[in-house]
PDB file of C-alpha atoms in Angstrom:
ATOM      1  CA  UNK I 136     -45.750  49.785 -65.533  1.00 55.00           C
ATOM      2  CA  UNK I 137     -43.633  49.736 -68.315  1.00 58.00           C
ATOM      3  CA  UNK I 138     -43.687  45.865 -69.943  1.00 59.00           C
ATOM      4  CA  UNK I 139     -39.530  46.010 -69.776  1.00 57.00           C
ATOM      5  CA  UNK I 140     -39.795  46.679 -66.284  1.00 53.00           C
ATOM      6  CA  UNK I 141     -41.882  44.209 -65.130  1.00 53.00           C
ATOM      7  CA  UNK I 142     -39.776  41.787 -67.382  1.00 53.00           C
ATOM      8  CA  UNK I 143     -37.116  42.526 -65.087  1.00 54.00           C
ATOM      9  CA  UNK I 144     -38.797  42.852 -61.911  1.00 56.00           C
ATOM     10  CA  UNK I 145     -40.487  39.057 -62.441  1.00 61.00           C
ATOM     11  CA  UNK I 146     -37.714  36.820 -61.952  1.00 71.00           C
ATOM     12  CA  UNK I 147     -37.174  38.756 -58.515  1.00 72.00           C
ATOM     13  CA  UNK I 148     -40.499  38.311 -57.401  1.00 78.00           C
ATOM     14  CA  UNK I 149     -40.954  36.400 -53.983  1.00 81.00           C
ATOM     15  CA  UNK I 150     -37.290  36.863 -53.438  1.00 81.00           C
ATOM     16  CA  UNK I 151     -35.765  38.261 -49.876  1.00 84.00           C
ATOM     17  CA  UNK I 152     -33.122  41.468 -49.874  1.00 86.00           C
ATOM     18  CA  UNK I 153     -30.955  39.040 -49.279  1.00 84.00           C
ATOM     19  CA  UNK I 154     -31.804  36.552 -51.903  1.00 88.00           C
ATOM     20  CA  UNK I 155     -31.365  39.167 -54.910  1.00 89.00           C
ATOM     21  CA  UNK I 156     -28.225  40.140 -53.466  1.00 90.00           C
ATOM     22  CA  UNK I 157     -27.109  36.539 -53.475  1.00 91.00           C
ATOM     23  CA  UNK I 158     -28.605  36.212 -57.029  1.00 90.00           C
ATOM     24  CA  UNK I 159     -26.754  39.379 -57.984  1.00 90.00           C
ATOM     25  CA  UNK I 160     -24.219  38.142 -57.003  1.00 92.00           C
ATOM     26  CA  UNK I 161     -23.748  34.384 -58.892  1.00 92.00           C
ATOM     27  CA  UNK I 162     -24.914  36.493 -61.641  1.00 91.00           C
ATOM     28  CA  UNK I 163     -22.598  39.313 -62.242  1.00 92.00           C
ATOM     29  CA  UNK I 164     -19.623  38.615 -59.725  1.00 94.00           C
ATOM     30  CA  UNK I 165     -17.143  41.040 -60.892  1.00 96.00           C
ATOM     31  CA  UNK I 166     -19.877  44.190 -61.565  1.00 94.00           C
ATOM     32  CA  UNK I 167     -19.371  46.990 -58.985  1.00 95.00           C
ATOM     33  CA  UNK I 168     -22.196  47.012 -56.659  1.00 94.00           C
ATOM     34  CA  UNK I 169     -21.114  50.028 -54.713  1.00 94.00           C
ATOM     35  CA  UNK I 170     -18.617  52.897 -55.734  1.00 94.00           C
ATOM     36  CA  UNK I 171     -17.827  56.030 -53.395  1.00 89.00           C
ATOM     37  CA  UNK I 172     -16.301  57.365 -50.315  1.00 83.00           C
ATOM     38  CA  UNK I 173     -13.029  56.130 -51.601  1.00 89.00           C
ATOM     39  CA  UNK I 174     -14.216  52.390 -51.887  1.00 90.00           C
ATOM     40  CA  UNK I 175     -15.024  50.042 -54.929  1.00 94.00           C
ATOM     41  CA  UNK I 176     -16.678  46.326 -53.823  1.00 95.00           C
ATOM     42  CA  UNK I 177     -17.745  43.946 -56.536  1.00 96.00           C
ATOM     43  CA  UNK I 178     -21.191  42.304 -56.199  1.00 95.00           C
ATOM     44  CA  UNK I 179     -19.110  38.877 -55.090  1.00 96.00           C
ATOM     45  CA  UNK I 180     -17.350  41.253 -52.508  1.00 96.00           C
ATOM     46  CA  UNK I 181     -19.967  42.831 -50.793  1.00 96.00           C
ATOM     47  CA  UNK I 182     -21.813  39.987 -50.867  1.00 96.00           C
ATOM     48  CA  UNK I 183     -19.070  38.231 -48.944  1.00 96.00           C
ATOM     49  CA  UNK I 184     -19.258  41.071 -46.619  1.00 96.00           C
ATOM     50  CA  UNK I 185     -22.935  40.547 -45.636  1.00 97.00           C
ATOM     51  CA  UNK I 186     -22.190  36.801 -44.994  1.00 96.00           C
ATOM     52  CA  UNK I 187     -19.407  37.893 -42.076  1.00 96.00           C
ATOM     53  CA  UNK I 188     -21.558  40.285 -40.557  1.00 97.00           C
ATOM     54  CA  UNK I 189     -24.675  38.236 -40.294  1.00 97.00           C
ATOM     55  CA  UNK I 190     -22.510  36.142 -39.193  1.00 96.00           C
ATOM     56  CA  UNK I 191     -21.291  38.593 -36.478  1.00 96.00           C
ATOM     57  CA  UNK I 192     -24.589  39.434 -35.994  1.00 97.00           C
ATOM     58  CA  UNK I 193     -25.809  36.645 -34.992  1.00 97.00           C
ATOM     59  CA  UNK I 194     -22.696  35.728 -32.465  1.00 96.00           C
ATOM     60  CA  UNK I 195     -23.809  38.833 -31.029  1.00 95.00           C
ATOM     61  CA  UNK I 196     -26.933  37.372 -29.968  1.00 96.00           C
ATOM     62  CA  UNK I 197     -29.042  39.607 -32.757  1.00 97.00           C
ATOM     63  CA  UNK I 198     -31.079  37.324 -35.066  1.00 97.00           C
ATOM     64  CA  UNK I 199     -34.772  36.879 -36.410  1.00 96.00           C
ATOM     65  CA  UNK I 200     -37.321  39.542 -35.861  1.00 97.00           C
ATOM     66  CA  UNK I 201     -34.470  41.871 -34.108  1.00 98.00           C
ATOM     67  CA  UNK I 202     -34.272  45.495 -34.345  1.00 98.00           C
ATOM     68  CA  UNK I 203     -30.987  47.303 -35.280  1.00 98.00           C
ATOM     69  CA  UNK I 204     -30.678  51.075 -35.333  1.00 97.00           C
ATOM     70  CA  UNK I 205     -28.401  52.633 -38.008  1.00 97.00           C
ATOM     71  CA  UNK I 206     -27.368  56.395 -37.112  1.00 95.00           C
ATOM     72  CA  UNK I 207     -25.491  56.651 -40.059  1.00 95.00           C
ATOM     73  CA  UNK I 208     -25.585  58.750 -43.447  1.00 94.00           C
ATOM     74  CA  UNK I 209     -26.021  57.037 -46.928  1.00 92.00           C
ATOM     75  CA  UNK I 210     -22.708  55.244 -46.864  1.00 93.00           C
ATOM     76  CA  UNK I 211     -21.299  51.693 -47.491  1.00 95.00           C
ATOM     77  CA  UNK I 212     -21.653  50.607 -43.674  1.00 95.00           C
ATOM     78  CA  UNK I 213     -25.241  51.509 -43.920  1.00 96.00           C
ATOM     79  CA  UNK I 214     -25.784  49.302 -47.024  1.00 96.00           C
ATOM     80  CA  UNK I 215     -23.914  46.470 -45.351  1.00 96.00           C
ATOM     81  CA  UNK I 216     -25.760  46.299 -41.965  1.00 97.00           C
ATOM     82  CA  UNK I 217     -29.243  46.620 -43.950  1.00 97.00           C
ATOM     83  CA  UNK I 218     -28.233  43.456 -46.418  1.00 96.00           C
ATOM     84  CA  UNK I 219     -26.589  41.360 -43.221  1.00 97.00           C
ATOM     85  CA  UNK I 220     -29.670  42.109 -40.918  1.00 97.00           C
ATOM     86  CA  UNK I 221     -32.064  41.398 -44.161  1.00 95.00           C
ATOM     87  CA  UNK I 222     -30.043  38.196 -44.643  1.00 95.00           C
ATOM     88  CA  UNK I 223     -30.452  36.755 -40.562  1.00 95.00           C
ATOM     89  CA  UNK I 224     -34.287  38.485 -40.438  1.00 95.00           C
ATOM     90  CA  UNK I 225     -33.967  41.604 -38.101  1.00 97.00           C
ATOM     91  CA  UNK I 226     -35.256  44.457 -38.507  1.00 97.00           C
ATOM     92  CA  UNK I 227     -33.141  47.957 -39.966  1.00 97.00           C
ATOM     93  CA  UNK I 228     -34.651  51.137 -37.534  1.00 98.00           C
ATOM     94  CA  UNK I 229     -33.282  54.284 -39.596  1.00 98.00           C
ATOM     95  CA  UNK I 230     -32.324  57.059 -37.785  1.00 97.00           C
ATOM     96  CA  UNK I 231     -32.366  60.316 -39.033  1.00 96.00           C
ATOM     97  CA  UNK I 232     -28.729  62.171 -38.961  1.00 95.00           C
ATOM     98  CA  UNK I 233     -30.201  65.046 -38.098  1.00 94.00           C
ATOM     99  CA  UNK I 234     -31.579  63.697 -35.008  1.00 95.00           C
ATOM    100  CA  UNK I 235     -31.600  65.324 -31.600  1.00 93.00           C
ATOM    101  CA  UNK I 236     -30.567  63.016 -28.569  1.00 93.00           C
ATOM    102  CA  UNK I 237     -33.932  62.727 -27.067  1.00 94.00           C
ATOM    103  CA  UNK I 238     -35.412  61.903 -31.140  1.00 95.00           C
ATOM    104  CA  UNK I 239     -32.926  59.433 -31.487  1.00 94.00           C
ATOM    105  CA  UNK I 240     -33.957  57.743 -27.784  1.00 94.00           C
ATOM    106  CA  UNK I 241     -37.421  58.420 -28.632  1.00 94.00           C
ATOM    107  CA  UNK I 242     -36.931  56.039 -31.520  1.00 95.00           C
ATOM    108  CA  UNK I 243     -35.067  53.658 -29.445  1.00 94.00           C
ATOM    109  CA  UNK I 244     -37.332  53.144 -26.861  1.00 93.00           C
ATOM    110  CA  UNK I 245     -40.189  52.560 -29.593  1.00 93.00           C
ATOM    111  CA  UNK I 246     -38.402  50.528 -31.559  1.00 94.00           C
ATOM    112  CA  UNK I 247     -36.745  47.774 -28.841  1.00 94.00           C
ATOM    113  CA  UNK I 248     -33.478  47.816 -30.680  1.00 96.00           C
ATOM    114  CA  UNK I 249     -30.881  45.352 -29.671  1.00 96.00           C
ATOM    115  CA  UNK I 250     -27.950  47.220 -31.522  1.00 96.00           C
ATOM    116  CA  UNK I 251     -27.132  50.634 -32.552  1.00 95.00           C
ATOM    117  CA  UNK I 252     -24.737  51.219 -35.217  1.00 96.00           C
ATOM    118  CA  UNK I 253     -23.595  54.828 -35.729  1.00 94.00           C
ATOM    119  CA  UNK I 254     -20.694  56.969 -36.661  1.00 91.00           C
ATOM    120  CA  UNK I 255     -18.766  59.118 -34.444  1.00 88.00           C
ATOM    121  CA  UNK I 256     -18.270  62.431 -36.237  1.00 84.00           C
ATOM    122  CA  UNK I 257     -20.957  63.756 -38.925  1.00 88.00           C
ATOM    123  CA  UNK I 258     -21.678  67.708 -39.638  1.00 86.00           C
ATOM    124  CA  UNK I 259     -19.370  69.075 -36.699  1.00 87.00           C
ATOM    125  CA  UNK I 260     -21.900  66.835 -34.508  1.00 87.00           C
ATOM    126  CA  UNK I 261     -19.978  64.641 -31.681  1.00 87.00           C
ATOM    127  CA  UNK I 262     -22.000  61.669 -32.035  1.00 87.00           C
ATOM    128  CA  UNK I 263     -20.139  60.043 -28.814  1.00 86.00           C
ATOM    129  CA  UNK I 264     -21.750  63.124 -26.711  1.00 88.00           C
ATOM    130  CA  UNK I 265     -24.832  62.644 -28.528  1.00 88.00           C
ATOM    131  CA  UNK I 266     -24.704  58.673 -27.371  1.00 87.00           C
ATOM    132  CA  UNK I 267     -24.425  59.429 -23.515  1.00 89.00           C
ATOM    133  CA  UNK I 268     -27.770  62.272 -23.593  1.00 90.00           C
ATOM    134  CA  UNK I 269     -29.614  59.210 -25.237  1.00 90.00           C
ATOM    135  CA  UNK I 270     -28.543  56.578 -23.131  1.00 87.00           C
ATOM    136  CA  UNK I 271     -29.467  58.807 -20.351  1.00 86.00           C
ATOM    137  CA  UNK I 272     -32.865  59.221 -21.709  1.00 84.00           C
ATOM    138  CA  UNK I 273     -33.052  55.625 -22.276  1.00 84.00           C
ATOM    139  CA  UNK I 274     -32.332  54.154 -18.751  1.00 80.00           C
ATOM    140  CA  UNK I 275     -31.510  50.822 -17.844  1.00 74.00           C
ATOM    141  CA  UNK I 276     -34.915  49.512 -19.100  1.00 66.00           C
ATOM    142  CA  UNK I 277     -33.645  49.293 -22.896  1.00 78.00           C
ATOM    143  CA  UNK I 278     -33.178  46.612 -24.861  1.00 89.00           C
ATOM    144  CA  UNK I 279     -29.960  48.158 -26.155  1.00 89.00           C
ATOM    145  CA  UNK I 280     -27.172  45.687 -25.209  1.00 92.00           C
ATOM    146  CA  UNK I 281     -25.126  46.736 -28.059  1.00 92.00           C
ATOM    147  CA  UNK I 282     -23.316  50.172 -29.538  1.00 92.00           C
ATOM    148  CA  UNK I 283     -20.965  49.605 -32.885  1.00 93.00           C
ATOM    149  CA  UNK I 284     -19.218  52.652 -34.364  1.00 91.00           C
ATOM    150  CA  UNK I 285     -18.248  53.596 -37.649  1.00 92.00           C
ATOM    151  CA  UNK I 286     -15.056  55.404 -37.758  1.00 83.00           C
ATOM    152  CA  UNK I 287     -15.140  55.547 -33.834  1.00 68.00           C
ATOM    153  CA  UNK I 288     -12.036  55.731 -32.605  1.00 67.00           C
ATOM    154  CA  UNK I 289     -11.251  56.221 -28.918  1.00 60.00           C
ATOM    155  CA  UNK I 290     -15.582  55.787 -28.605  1.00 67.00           C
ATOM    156  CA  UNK I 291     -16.812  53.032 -26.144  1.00 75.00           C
ATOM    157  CA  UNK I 292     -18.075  49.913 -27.688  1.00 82.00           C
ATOM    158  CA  UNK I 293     -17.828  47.789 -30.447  1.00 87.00           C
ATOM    159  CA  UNK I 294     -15.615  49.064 -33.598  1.00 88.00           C
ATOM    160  CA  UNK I 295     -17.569  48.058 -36.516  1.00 89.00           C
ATOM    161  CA  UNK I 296     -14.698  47.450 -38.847  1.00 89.00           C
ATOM    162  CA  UNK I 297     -13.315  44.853 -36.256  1.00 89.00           C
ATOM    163  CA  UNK I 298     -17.037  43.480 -36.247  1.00 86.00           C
ATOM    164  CA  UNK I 299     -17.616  43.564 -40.015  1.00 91.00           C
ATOM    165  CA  UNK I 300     -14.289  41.624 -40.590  1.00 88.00           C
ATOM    166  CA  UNK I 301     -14.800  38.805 -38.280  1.00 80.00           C
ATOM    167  CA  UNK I 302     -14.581  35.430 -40.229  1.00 73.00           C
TER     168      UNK I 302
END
């Protein structure tokens, strides 16, 4: 490894997701962390973020050693959910986009998720008629108590905007 490198990967060392981000941060406050989709947050800002929806999170009943599903392309959302459920201990379950609705139950079912955050349009796919072939395929023996959509409108369940701005 390249000795500048491991200079800067050594004070990181033994440090959670959620710990650099915190770190980041007190560090570097005002430096964008994430730029795209129309969106700018500051390190400060998104880190602010992650603190309401762990918080959210955890009102929700989701905590250590949980699993939450994202169904969601490289986006902000996706970033968020991953730092919150990094911050409160549970466990991210990717989910490919490209996923059929019997692949995305299969990896359900396996993976005992709690929550399932998704988005409602992607590609020309209807991911709210996607949702009702795998909850079919699922049956009532999931642990899936909770849906939360990105961009969802008119969808059943939670809105994730509503859930992500809870103080």
């Amino acid at each position: 490894m390249n000795s500048s490198i491991a200079a800067a990967i050594a004070p990181l060392e033994g440090l959670t997701v959620g710990e650099v981000l915190r770190r980041s941060a007190r560090l570097h406050p005002g430096n964008v962390f994430f730029k795209g989709d129309g969106l700018r947050a500051s390190f400060a800002d998104f880190d602010a973020a992650v603190d309401r929806l762990a918080t959210a999170l955890l009102q929700l009943g989701i905590g250590r050693g949980d699993h939450v599903a994202l169904w969601l392309p490289n986006s902000y959302e996706w970033a968020l959910v991953f730092c919150a459920s990094a911050r409160i201990g549970a466990v991210v379950v990717p989910i490919n986009t490209r996923y059929t609705a019997p692949e995305a139950a299969y990896i359900l079912r396996q993976s005992d998720a709690r929550l399932l955050v998704l988005t409602r349009r992607l590609w020309g796919k209807d991911y709210a008629q996607l949702l009702e072939g795998v909850l079919s395929e699922l049956g009532s023996a999931s642990m899936l108590r909770h849906v939360a959509w990105v961009k969802g409108e008119g969808a059943a369940g939670l809105d994730f905007a509503s859930l992500a701005a809870r103080p």
